[in-house]
Coordinates of C-alpha atoms in Angstrom, one line a residue:
M1432 CA -26.8 -27.1 -4.9
S1433 CA -26.5 -30.2 -7.1
K1434 CA -29.5 -32.5 -6.9
S1435 CA -27.5 -35.7 -7.6
Q1436 CA -28.8 -38.7 -5.6
V1437 CA -25.3 -39.7 -4.4
N1438 CA -24.4 -37.9 -1.2
I1439 CA -20.6 -37.4 -0.9
G1440 CA -20.5 -35.5 2.5
F1441 CA -21.5 -32.4 4.3
L1442 CA -20.3 -28.9 5.2
I1443 CA -21.0 -28.7 9.0
P1444 CA -21.3 -25.2 10.4
L1445 CA -18.9 -24.4 13.3
T1446 CA -19.0 -21.9 16.1
N1447 CA -16.2 -19.4 16.9
N1448 CA -14.5 -22.0 19.0
L1449 CA -14.7 -24.6 16.1
K1450 CA -17.4 -26.7 17.8
E1451 CA -20.3 -28.0 15.7
D1452 CA -23.1 -25.4 15.6
D1453 CA -26.3 -27.4 16.5
S1454 CA -28.4 -24.3 15.7
A1455 CA -27.5 -24.4 12.0
S1456 CA -28.2 -26.9 9.3
K1457 CA -25.6 -29.1 7.7
L1458 CA -25.1 -28.4 4.0
P1459 CA -25.1 -31.6 1.9
I1460 CA -22.6 -32.2 -0.8
S1461 CA -23.7 -34.3 -3.7
E1462 CA -21.7 -35.8 -6.6
G1463 CA -20.9 -33.1 -9.1
A1464 CA -20.9 -29.3 -8.7
N1465 CA -22.2 -27.8 -5.5
V1466 CA -22.5 -24.0 -5.3
F1467 CA -22.6 -22.3 -1.9
G1468 CA -23.0 -18.6 -1.0
R1469 CA -24.8 -16.1 1.1
N1470 CA -28.2 -17.9 0.7
D1471 CA -26.8 -21.0 2.3
I1472 CA -25.8 -19.5 5.7
C1473 CA -28.3 -19.0 8.5
I1474 CA -27.6 -15.2 8.7
S1475 CA -27.9 -13.0 5.5
D1476 CA -24.6 -11.3 4.8
K1477 CA -24.3 -9.3 1.6
R1478 CA -20.5 -9.3 2.0
L1479 CA -20.6 -12.9 0.8
S1480 CA -21.2 -13.6 -2.9
R1481 CA -24.3 -15.4 -3.9
K1482 CA -22.0 -17.8 -5.6
H1483 CA -19.1 -17.8 -3.2
I1484 CA -17.6 -21.2 -3.7
T1485 CA -18.1 -24.3 -5.9
L1486 CA -17.4 -27.7 -4.5
N1487 CA -16.8 -30.3 -7.2
A1488 CA -17.4 -33.6 -5.5
S1489 CA -16.4 -37.0 -7.0
I1490 CA -17.8 -40.4 -6.2
D1491 CA -14.6 -41.4 -4.4
G1492 CA -15.1 -38.7 -1.8
S1493 CA -12.6 -36.2 -3.1
V1494 CA -13.8 -32.6 -3.2
D1495 CA -12.2 -29.7 -5.2
V1496 CA -13.0 -26.2 -4.0
V1497 CA -13.0 -23.3 -6.4
V1498 CA -13.4 -19.7 -5.2
E1499 CA -16.1 -18.1 -7.3
G1500 CA -16.6 -14.8 -5.5
S1501 CA -14.3 -11.7 -5.3
N1502 CA -13.5 -12.3 -1.6
P1503 CA -11.0 -15.0 -0.4
I1504 CA -11.5 -18.1 1.7
V1505 CA -9.2 -19.9 4.1
I1506 CA -8.6 -23.7 4.2
N1507 CA -7.3 -25.2 7.4
S1508 CA -5.9 -28.7 6.8
G1509 CA -4.1 -30.2 9.8
D1510 CA -1.5 -27.6 10.8
Q1511 CA -1.5 -25.9 7.3
R1512 CA -3.5 -22.7 6.7
R1513 CA -3.9 -21.6 3.1
K1514 CA -5.7 -18.6 1.7
L1515 CA -7.3 -18.8 -1.7
Y1516 CA -8.4 -15.9 -3.9
S1517 CA -10.9 -15.6 -6.8
R1518 CA -10.6 -18.5 -9.3
D1519 CA -8.1 -20.3 -7.1
K1520 CA -8.7 -24.1 -6.6
I1521 CA -7.6 -26.6 -4.0
R1522 CA -8.6 -30.1 -3.0
I1523 CA -9.9 -30.7 0.5
A1524 CA -10.0 -33.9 2.6
D1525 CA -12.3 -35.2 5.3
G1526 CA -12.0 -33.0 8.4
D1527 CA -10.6 -29.9 6.6
I1528 CA -12.1 -26.5 7.7
L1529 CA -13.3 -23.8 5.3
E1530 CA -13.6 -20.2 6.4
L1531 CA -15.6 -17.8 4.2
I1532 CA -14.4 -14.3 4.3
P1533 CA -15.5 -11.7 5.2
G1534 CA -17.7 -12.7 8.1
H1535 CA -15.7 -15.7 9.3
Y1536 CA -18.3 -18.3 8.6
T1537 CA -16.5 -21.6 9.2
F1538 CA -17.5 -25.1 8.1
K1539 CA -16.0 -28.5 8.4
Y1540 CA -16.0 -30.9 5.5
V1541 CA -17.1 -34.4 6.7
R1542 CA -17.3 -37.2 4.2
S1543 CA -20.4 -39.3 4.3
T1544 CA -19.8 -42.7 6.0
V1545 CA -22.6 -44.4 4.1
D1546 CA -21.4 -43.4 0.7
K1547 CA -17.8 -44.6 1.3
H1548 CA -19.1 -48.1 0.5
I1549 CA -21.3 -46.8 -2.3
A1550 CA -18.3 -45.0 -3.9
S1551 CA -16.4 -48.2 -4.1
S1552 CA -19.2 -50.1 -5.8
Q1553 CA -20.1 -47.2 -8.1
A1554 CA -16.5 -46.9 -9.3
H1555 CA -16.5 -50.6 -10.0
K1556 CA -19.8 -50.4 -11.9
R1557 CA -18.6 -47.5 -14.0
V1558 CA -15.4 -49.3 -15.1
S1559 CA -17.3 -52.5 -15.8
Y1560 CA -20.2 -50.8 -17.5
K1561 CA -18.1 -49.6 -20.4
G1562 CA -16.5 -53.1 -20.7
K1563 CA -13.1 -51.7 -20.4
G1564 CA -11.9 -54.0 -17.6
V1565 CA -8.7 -53.8 -15.6
D1566 CA -6.8 -51.7 -18.1
E1567 CA -9.4 -48.9 -18.0
A1568 CA -9.4 -49.1 -14.2
K1569 CA -5.7 -48.6 -14.2
K1570 CA -6.0 -45.6 -16.5
L1571 CA -8.6 -44.0 -14.2
V1572 CA -6.2 -44.5 -11.3
V1573 CA -3.3 -42.9 -13.2
K1574 CA -5.5 -40.0 -14.2
R1575 CA -6.7 -39.5 -10.6
Q1576 CA -3.0 -39.6 -9.4
R1577 CA -2.1 -37.0 -12.0
Q1578 CA -4.9 -34.7 -10.9
V1579 CA -3.8 -35.1 -7.3
S1580 CA -0.3 -34.2 -8.3
E1581 CA -1.4 -31.1 -10.2
D1582 CA -3.6 -30.0 -7.2
E1583 CA -0.7 -30.5 -4.8
A1584 CA 1.5 -28.4 -7.1
L1585 CA -1.1 -25.7 -7.1
A1586 CA -1.3 -25.8 -3.3
R1587 CA 2.5 -25.4 -3.1
I1588 CA 2.3 -22.3 -5.4
L1589 CA -0.4 -20.9 -3.1
Q1590 CA 1.8 -21.5 -0.1
M1591 CA 4.7 -19.8 -1.7
N1592 CA 2.6 -16.7 -2.2
E1593 CA 2.2 -16.4 1.6
L1594 CA 4.7 -14.7 3.9
P1595 CA 7.6 -17.2 4.3
P1596 CA 8.8 -18.2 7.8
A1597 CA 11.8 -16.3 9.2
N1598 CA 14.1 -19.3 8.9
S1599 CA 13.1 -20.2 5.3
N1600 CA 15.9 -20.3 2.8
E1601 CA 13.9 -20.4 -0.3
G1602 CA 12.2 -18.0 -2.7
L1603 CA 13.1 -14.5 -1.4
E1604 CA 16.8 -14.8 -0.5
A1605 CA 17.9 -12.2 -3.1
I1606 CA 15.7 -9.5 -1.6
R1607 CA 16.4 -10.6 2.0
H1608 CA 20.1 -10.1 1.5
F1609 CA 19.8 -6.9 -0.4
S1610 CA 21.5 -3.9 1.2
V1611 CA 22.2 -0.4 0.1
P1612 CA 25.9 0.5 0.1
K1613 CA 26.6 3.0 3.0
E1614 CA 28.0 5.6 0.6
K1615 CA 24.5 5.6 -1.1
F1616 CA 22.5 5.5 2.1
H1617 CA 21.3 9.1 1.9
L1618 CA 20.4 8.8 -1.8
S1619 CA 17.9 6.1 -1.2
F1620 CA 14.2 5.4 -1.0
R1621 CA 13.8 3.4 2.2
L1622 CA 11.1 1.5 4.1
L1623 CA 10.6 2.2 7.8
Q1624 CA 11.1 -0.6 10.3
V1625 CA 8.0 -2.6 11.4
Q1626 CA 7.8 -4.4 14.8
G1627 CA 7.1 -8.1 14.7
L1628 CA 8.6 -8.9 11.3
P1629 CA 11.4 -11.4 10.8
P1630 CA 14.9 -9.9 10.8
W1631 CA 15.4 -10.2 7.0
A1632 CA 12.3 -8.0 6.5
N1633 CA 13.9 -5.1 8.4
S1634 CA 17.4 -5.5 7.2
S1635 CA 17.5 -2.5 4.9
S1636 CA 14.8 -0.4 6.7
I1637 CA 15.3 2.4 9.1
S1638 CA 13.8 4.0 12.3
I1639 CA 13.2 7.6 13.2
G1640 CA 16.5 7.5 15.2
D1641 CA 18.3 6.7 12.0
V1642 CA 16.9 9.8 10.4
I1643 CA 17.2 12.4 13.1
Q1644 CA 20.7 11.9 14.5
G1645 CA 24.0 13.7 15.0
D1646 CA 24.7 17.3 15.8
V1647 CA 21.5 18.9 14.4
L1648 CA 21.4 22.7 14.8
V1649 CA 17.9 23.4 13.5
A1650 CA 15.1 21.0 12.8
V1651 CA 11.9 21.8 10.8
L1652 CA 9.4 19.0 11.1
S1653 CA 6.4 19.2 8.8
N1654 CA 3.5 16.7 9.4
Y1655 CA -0.2 16.2 9.9
M1656 CA -0.4 14.4 13.3
V1657 CA 2.2 15.0 16.0
D1658 CA 2.5 13.1 19.3
I1659 CA 5.1 15.1 21.2
D1660 CA 5.3 12.7 24.1
W1661 CA 6.1 9.7 21.8
L1662 CA 8.3 11.8 19.6
L1663 CA 10.6 12.9 22.4
S1664 CA 10.8 9.3 23.8
A1665 CA 11.5 7.8 20.4
C1666 CA 14.0 10.4 19.4
P1667 CA 15.7 11.9 22.5
V1668 CA 18.1 13.8 20.4
L1669 CA 15.2 16.2 19.5
S1670 CA 15.3 17.6 23.1
K1671 CA 18.9 18.6 22.6
I1672 CA 18.5 20.4 19.3
P1673 CA 18.7 24.2 19.9
H1674 CA 15.9 25.2 17.6
V1675 CA 12.9 23.1 16.5
L1676 CA 10.0 24.3 14.3
V1677 CA 7.0 22.0 14.1
I1678 CA 4.6 22.7 11.1
H1679 CA 1.5 20.6 11.7
G1680 CA -2.1 20.0 10.9
E1681 CA -3.5 19.2 14.4
G1682 CA -6.9 20.5 15.6
D1683 CA -7.4 22.8 18.5
G1684 CA -7.3 20.0 21.1
G1685 CA -4.0 18.7 19.7
V1686 CA -2.5 22.2 19.6
D1687 CA -3.3 22.9 23.2
H1688 CA -1.7 19.6 24.2
M1689 CA 1.4 20.4 22.2
K1690 CA 1.7 23.8 23.7
R1691 CA 1.7 22.3 27.2
K1692 CA 4.1 19.5 26.4
K1693 CA 6.6 21.1 24.0
P1694 CA 10.1 22.1 25.2
P1695 CA 10.7 25.8 25.5
N1696 CA 12.9 25.9 22.4
W1697 CA 10.2 24.5 20.1
S1698 CA 8.0 26.7 17.9
L1699 CA 4.6 25.6 16.5
H1700 CA 3.0 26.7 13.3
K1701 CA -0.2 25.6 11.5
P1702 CA -0.5 26.8 7.9
S1703 CA -3.7 28.5 6.8
L1704 CA -6.3 26.4 5.0
P1705 CA -8.2 28.7 2.7
I1706 CA -10.5 26.0 1.3
S1707 CA -12.8 23.9 3.4
F1708 CA -12.1 20.2 4.1
G1709 CA -8.4 20.7 3.5
T1710 CA -5.5 19.6 5.7
H1711 CA -1.8 20.2 6.2
H1712 CA -0.9 16.7 5.2
S1713 CA 2.7 17.1 4.1
K1714 CA 5.3 14.9 5.8
A1715 CA 8.9 16.2 5.6
M1716 CA 11.9 17.0 7.7
F1717 CA 14.6 19.7 7.2
L1718 CA 17.6 19.1 9.4
V1719 CA 20.4 21.7 9.4
Y1720 CA 23.9 20.4 10.3
P1721 CA 27.3 22.2 10.5
R1722 CA 28.1 20.6 7.1
G1723 CA 24.8 21.0 5.3
V1724 CA 21.1 20.1 5.4
R1725 CA 19.3 16.7 5.3
I1726 CA 15.9 16.8 3.5
V1727 CA 13.5 14.0 4.2
I1728 CA 10.2 13.4 2.4
H1729 CA 8.2 10.6 4.0
T1730 CA 4.7 9.1 4.6
A1731 CA 4.5 8.6 8.4
N1732 CA 2.7 10.8 10.9
L1733 CA 4.8 11.6 14.0
I1734 CA 2.9 9.0 16.1
Y1735 CA 3.8 5.6 17.5
V1736 CA 1.7 3.3 15.2
D1737 CA 3.0 5.0 12.0
W1738 CA 6.7 4.3 12.9
N1739 CA 6.2 0.8 14.2
N1740 CA 3.2 -1.0 12.8
K1741 CA 2.6 0.1 9.3
S1742 CA 4.2 -0.1 5.9
Q1743 CA 5.8 3.3 5.4
G1744 CA 8.5 4.8 3.2
L1745 CA 10.8 7.8 3.0
W1746 CA 13.4 9.4 0.7
M1747 CA 16.3 11.5 2.1
Q1748 CA 19.4 13.1 0.8
D1749 CA 22.1 15.3 2.4
F1750 CA 23.2 18.5 0.7
P1751 CA 26.2 20.7 1.5
W1752 CA 26.4 24.4 2.0
K1753 CA 27.0 26.4 -1.1
D1754 CA 30.4 27.8 -1.9
Q1755 CA 30.5 31.5 -1.8
K1756 CA 31.0 31.7 -5.5
D1757 CA 27.9 29.6 -6.1
V1758 CA 25.5 31.4 -3.8
K1759 CA 23.4 32.6 -6.7
K1760 CA 23.4 29.3 -8.5
G1761 CA 20.2 27.3 -8.3
C1762 CA 18.5 24.3 -9.8
S1763 CA 15.0 23.0 -10.3
F1764 CA 14.9 21.2 -7.0
E1765 CA 15.9 24.4 -5.2
T1766 CA 13.2 26.5 -7.0
D1767 CA 10.5 24.0 -6.2
L1768 CA 11.5 23.7 -2.6
I1769 CA 11.7 27.5 -2.0
D1770 CA 8.3 28.0 -3.8
Y1771 CA 6.7 25.4 -1.5
L1772 CA 8.3 26.7 1.8
S1773 CA 7.3 30.2 0.9
V1774 CA 3.6 29.3 0.9
L1775 CA 3.8 27.9 4.5
K1776 CA 4.3 31.4 6.0
W1777 CA 5.8 30.5 9.4
H1778 CA 7.1 33.0 11.8
E1779 CA 10.8 33.6 11.1
L1780 CA 13.3 32.3 13.6
S1781 CA 16.5 34.3 14.4
V1782 CA 19.2 31.9 15.5
N1783 CA 23.0 31.8 16.0
L1784 CA 24.7 28.9 14.3
P1785 CA 28.2 27.9 15.2
S1786 CA 30.8 29.0 12.6
I1787 CA 27.9 30.5 10.6
G1788 CA 26.7 33.3 12.8
N1789 CA 23.3 34.9 13.1
V1790 CA 20.8 33.8 10.5
T1791 CA 17.1 33.9 10.0
I1792 CA 15.3 30.6 9.5
N1793 CA 12.9 31.5 6.7
P1794 CA 12.3 30.0 3.2
S1795 CA 15.2 32.0 1.7
F1796 CA 17.6 30.5 4.3
F1797 CA 17.3 27.2 2.4
K1798 CA 18.9 28.8 -0.7
K1799 CA 22.2 28.5 1.2
F1800 CA 22.5 24.8 0.3
D1801 CA 23.7 23.2 -3.0
Y1802 CA 20.9 20.9 -4.4
R1803 CA 22.5 20.2 -7.8
S1804 CA 23.2 16.6 -6.7
A1805 CA 19.5 16.0 -6.1
V1806 CA 18.4 12.7 -7.6
V1807 CA 14.7 13.5 -7.5
R1808 CA 12.3 16.3 -8.3
L1809 CA 9.9 17.8 -5.8
I1810 CA 6.2 17.8 -6.5
A1811 CA 4.1 19.7 -4.0
S1812 CA 0.4 20.6 -3.5
V1813 CA -0.8 23.7 -1.8
P1814 CA -4.4 24.8 -1.2
G1815 CA -5.9 27.4 -3.5
Y1816 CA -7.4 28.2 -6.9
H1817 CA -4.3 28.1 -9.2
M1818 CA -4.4 29.7 -12.6
G1819 CA -2.2 31.4 -15.1
P1820 CA 1.5 30.8 -14.4
N1821 CA 0.6 28.9 -11.2
L1822 CA -1.6 26.4 -13.0
K1823 CA 1.3 24.0 -13.6
K1824 CA 3.1 24.8 -10.4
W1825 CA 1.3 22.4 -8.0
G1826 CA -0.4 19.0 -7.8
H1827 CA -0.9 16.7 -10.7
M1828 CA -0.3 19.5 -13.2
K1829 CA 3.2 19.9 -11.7
L1830 CA 3.7 16.2 -12.1
R1831 CA 2.5 16.4 -15.7
T1832 CA 5.0 19.2 -16.4
V1833 CA 7.9 17.4 -14.9
L1834 CA 7.1 14.2 -16.8
Q1835 CA 6.8 16.0 -20.1
E1836 CA 10.4 17.0 -19.7
C1837 CA 11.5 13.3 -19.4
I1838 CA 12.4 10.8 -22.2
F1839 CA 11.7 7.1 -21.5
D1840 CA 12.4 3.8 -23.3
K1841 CA 9.9 2.7 -25.9
E1842 CA 8.9 -0.2 -23.7
F1843 CA 6.8 2.2 -21.6
K1844 CA 4.5 3.2 -24.4
N1845 CA 0.9 2.8 -23.1
S1846 CA 2.3 0.8 -20.1
P1847 CA 0.2 0.6 -17.0
L1848 CA 0.2 2.9 -13.9
V1849 CA 0.0 2.0 -10.3
Y1850 CA -1.8 4.1 -7.7
Q1851 CA -1.1 2.8 -4.2
F1852 CA -2.3 4.8 -1.2
S1853 CA -4.1 4.6 2.2
S1854 CA -7.2 6.8 1.9
L1855 CA -9.7 6.9 -1.0
G1856 CA -11.5 10.1 -1.9
S1857 CA -14.7 10.7 -3.7
L1858 CA -13.8 10.1 -7.3
D1859 CA -15.5 10.2 -10.7
E1860 CA -14.5 9.0 -14.2
K1861 CA -13.7 12.5 -15.5
W1862 CA -11.2 13.1 -12.7
M1863 CA -9.6 9.7 -13.1
S1864 CA -9.0 10.4 -16.8
E1865 CA -7.6 13.8 -15.8
L1866 CA -5.1 12.3 -13.4
A1867 CA -4.2 9.5 -15.8
L1868 CA -3.4 12.0 -18.4
S1869 CA -0.9 13.7 -16.0
M1870 CA 0.5 10.3 -14.9
S1871 CA 0.9 9.2 -18.5
S1872 CA 2.9 12.2 -19.6
G1873 CA 6.4 11.9 -21.1
L1874 CA 8.1 11.1 -24.4
S1875 CA 9.6 7.9 -25.6
D1876 CA 13.1 8.0 -27.1
D1877 CA 11.6 8.4 -30.6
K1878 CA 10.2 11.7 -29.3
M1879 CA 6.6 10.4 -29.5
P1880 CA 4.2 10.7 -26.5
L1881 CA 4.2 7.6 -24.3
G1882 CA 0.4 7.5 -24.5
L1883 CA -2.2 6.7 -21.8
G1884 CA -1.6 4.0 -19.3
K1885 CA -4.3 2.0 -17.6
P1886 CA -4.3 2.7 -13.8
L1887 CA -4.3 -0.1 -11.2
I1888 CA -5.6 0.9 -7.7
V1889 CA -3.8 -1.0 -5.0
W1890 CA -5.7 -1.0 -1.8
P1891 CA -6.1 -3.5 1.1
T1892 CA -9.3 -5.6 1.4
V1893 CA -11.3 -6.1 4.6
E1894 CA -9.6 -9.5 5.0
D1895 CA -6.2 -7.9 4.7
V1896 CA -7.1 -5.5 7.5
R1897 CA -8.5 -8.3 9.7
C1898 CA -5.4 -10.4 9.4
S1899 CA -3.0 -7.4 9.7
L1900 CA -0.5 -6.8 12.6
E1901 CA -3.0 -4.4 14.2
G1902 CA -6.2 -6.3 13.3
Y1903 CA -9.3 -4.2 12.5
A1904 CA -7.7 -1.2 14.3
A1905 CA -5.5 -0.7 11.2
G1906 CA -8.7 0.2 9.3
S1907 CA -8.8 3.6 10.9
A1908 CA -5.8 4.7 8.8
I1909 CA -7.3 3.2 5.6
P1910 CA -10.5 5.3 5.5
S1911 CA -13.1 5.8 2.8
P1912 CA -16.9 5.9 3.0
Q1913 CA -18.5 2.8 1.6
K1914 CA -20.3 4.9 -1.1
N1915 CA -16.8 6.0 -2.4
V1916 CA -15.5 2.4 -2.5
E1917 CA -18.5 0.8 -4.2
K1918 CA -18.7 3.1 -7.2
E1919 CA -19.3 0.9 -10.2
F1920 CA -16.7 2.5 -12.5
L1921 CA -13.9 1.8 -10.0
K1922 CA -14.3 -2.0 -10.4
K1923 CA -12.0 -2.1 -13.4
Y1924 CA -9.1 -0.5 -11.5
W1925 CA -8.9 -2.6 -8.3
A1926 CA -5.7 -4.6 -7.6
R1927 CA -4.7 -6.5 -4.5
W1928 CA -2.2 -5.2 -1.8
K1929 CA 0.7 -7.6 -1.7
A1930 CA 4.2 -7.1 -0.2
S1931 CA 5.6 -10.6 0.3
H1932 CA 9.0 -9.7 -1.0
T1933 CA 9.5 -7.1 1.8
G1934 CA 7.6 -9.2 4.4
R1935 CA 4.9 -6.5 4.8
C1936 CA 1.7 -8.2 3.7
R1937 CA 0.4 -7.9 7.2
A1938 CA 1.8 -4.4 7.8
M1939 CA -1.1 -2.3 6.4
P1940 CA 0.1 0.4 4.0
H1941 CA 0.2 4.1 5.1
I1942 CA 2.9 4.5 2.4
K1943 CA 1.7 6.2 -0.8
T1944 CA 3.5 5.3 -4.1
F1945 CA 2.7 5.9 -7.7
T1946 CA 4.6 4.5 -10.6
R1947 CA 4.6 3.5 -14.3
Y1948 CA 6.0 0.1 -15.2
N1949 CA 6.5 -2.6 -17.8
G1950 CA 7.2 -6.0 -16.4
Q1951 CA 9.9 -5.6 -13.7
N1952 CA 11.1 -2.2 -15.1
L1953 CA 10.0 1.2 -13.8
A1954 CA 9.8 4.3 -15.9
W1955 CA 9.5 6.5 -12.8
F1956 CA 8.7 6.1 -9.1
L1957 CA 6.9 8.7 -6.9
L1958 CA 6.7 8.6 -3.1
T1959 CA 4.2 11.0 -1.6
S1960 CA 2.0 12.0 1.3
A1961 CA -0.9 12.4 -1.2
N1962 CA -3.7 9.9 -1.2
L1963 CA -5.9 9.3 -4.2
S1964 CA -8.2 12.3 -3.9
K1965 CA -9.0 15.6 -5.7
A1966 CA -8.2 17.4 -2.4
A1967 CA -4.6 16.1 -2.6
W1968 CA -3.8 16.2 -6.3
G1969 CA -6.1 19.0 -7.4
A1970 CA -9.0 19.1 -9.9
L1971 CA -9.2 21.2 -13.1
Q1972 CA -12.0 23.7 -13.3
K1973 CA -13.3 26.4 -15.6
N1974 CA -12.5 24.7 -18.9
N1975 CA -9.1 23.4 -17.5
S1976 CA -7.9 27.0 -16.8
Q1977 CA -7.9 26.6 -13.0
L1978 CA -6.6 23.9 -10.6
M1979 CA -8.4 23.7 -7.2
I1980 CA -6.4 22.0 -4.4
R1981 CA -7.6 21.7 -0.8
S1982 CA -4.5 20.3 1.0
Y1983 CA -0.8 20.6 1.5
E1984 CA 1.2 17.6 0.2
N1985 CA 4.8 16.7 -0.6
S1986 CA 6.1 14.2 -3.1
V1987 CA 9.4 13.3 -4.7
I1988 CA 9.7 11.6 -8.1
A1989 CA 12.7 9.7 -9.5
S1990 CA 13.0 9.0 -13.2
L1991 CA 14.5 5.6 -13.6
R1992 CA 14.6 4.9 -17.4

């Protein structure tokens, strides 16, 4: 707190219903800089910074708020609500309400009635003291007006960064009216629909009914969590598909429930987990039609909240049956797919397909489709200790191998990386360097390596979760022990979750995306079920001769430059 003798006003603590809290002391605001933080509230809360905000108060009663800590604050002024982040600045007026986050400590700024008169005389004295008269006074007025204009401009910028109202016609029109041509629909990365968003935010997104539709003959659904009751109600066509195989990662209780609820034509399979703490986390669909197969790689569990309340993504593409003359012709996508399916080891299904005849649904069955039009490469993780020829077959070593085959524009030399995910594992500097080496692979068009990129970790804050569509309940799908989050070396990587251009700031991310970028250009884009963890991507061991992976994951990567 500044010890200036001129009192400008007070921060008055408020209760949850925004009434004055008589049990807490008013915080005086003096002319000059006033610093407030955790030591100025009645309850010690280490989530607040010691220097959370600075209030720069002037003799005329104006107060500029600067956010000093890493956590945001909220300013409520009339019917306007503005969120400010670290180093943001805004001017507050008499009666405005400040909310410190996290913790929801609210204060009302009240200007001192006594010093309103003092301010007038003090301003007059300061002008007269220097003998500069009326002209100097006018200059001060002009300067003050300019400062006010600048602050108002800043406030408008801050407002523009918030989610625009549904009827707004400014700022995001280009992305709102964006739509993928129907002929390219099945070649696209797409977002899933989210309930409660304005129509423009869902205009190019899809539901589970858009994915599983038509005359499906066989469906193979691969996932971690499966709610059969919801799945059948959300996608009734599933009950009519003759053969459905669900490959899942549910525990014993979930398996018992699925066995009781599943239709008789459904089969269940849980792949083996040879290493402790692993999961079957892959999220994919393989839908066989009379004319071919639809392959879907996505990020959502087969449960209600994942397909309605969260930011999620998918890639899907349709592939035709092979011509008889091309039966033995393959491609990289086919090889990667069959290698992955072969590891799952499900019980083979014997089925009779119209116009096709009797076939066995096993990994080799999926060689019957022509994947040469695939616009992505498949990157999978499977549990085990991989060495020799399998060292570069899975996880981040597979990604490294695929990227090493790609040539990118020179603009991506040493360009940054983005890791965006929902669950944070127990990480260390060595492994982060290992992963960055894989993510940074590739050559520029002068045949020189692109070089290491600096990673940015995009993850929601506590405040993002609190203000989300689900509130604090959303946090259950964004897990990590506090000891993992607060590791000192991670501080240089953190970046904010923001999705204003898709209207999804408040739809917490269960989507996982990794990319390399320069400005607005992407070198490549990867959509995956894998979070940022050694279990998902693998960790090198034994002098880099062995890759240990705990979980099953699926990813697709598209090279864009």
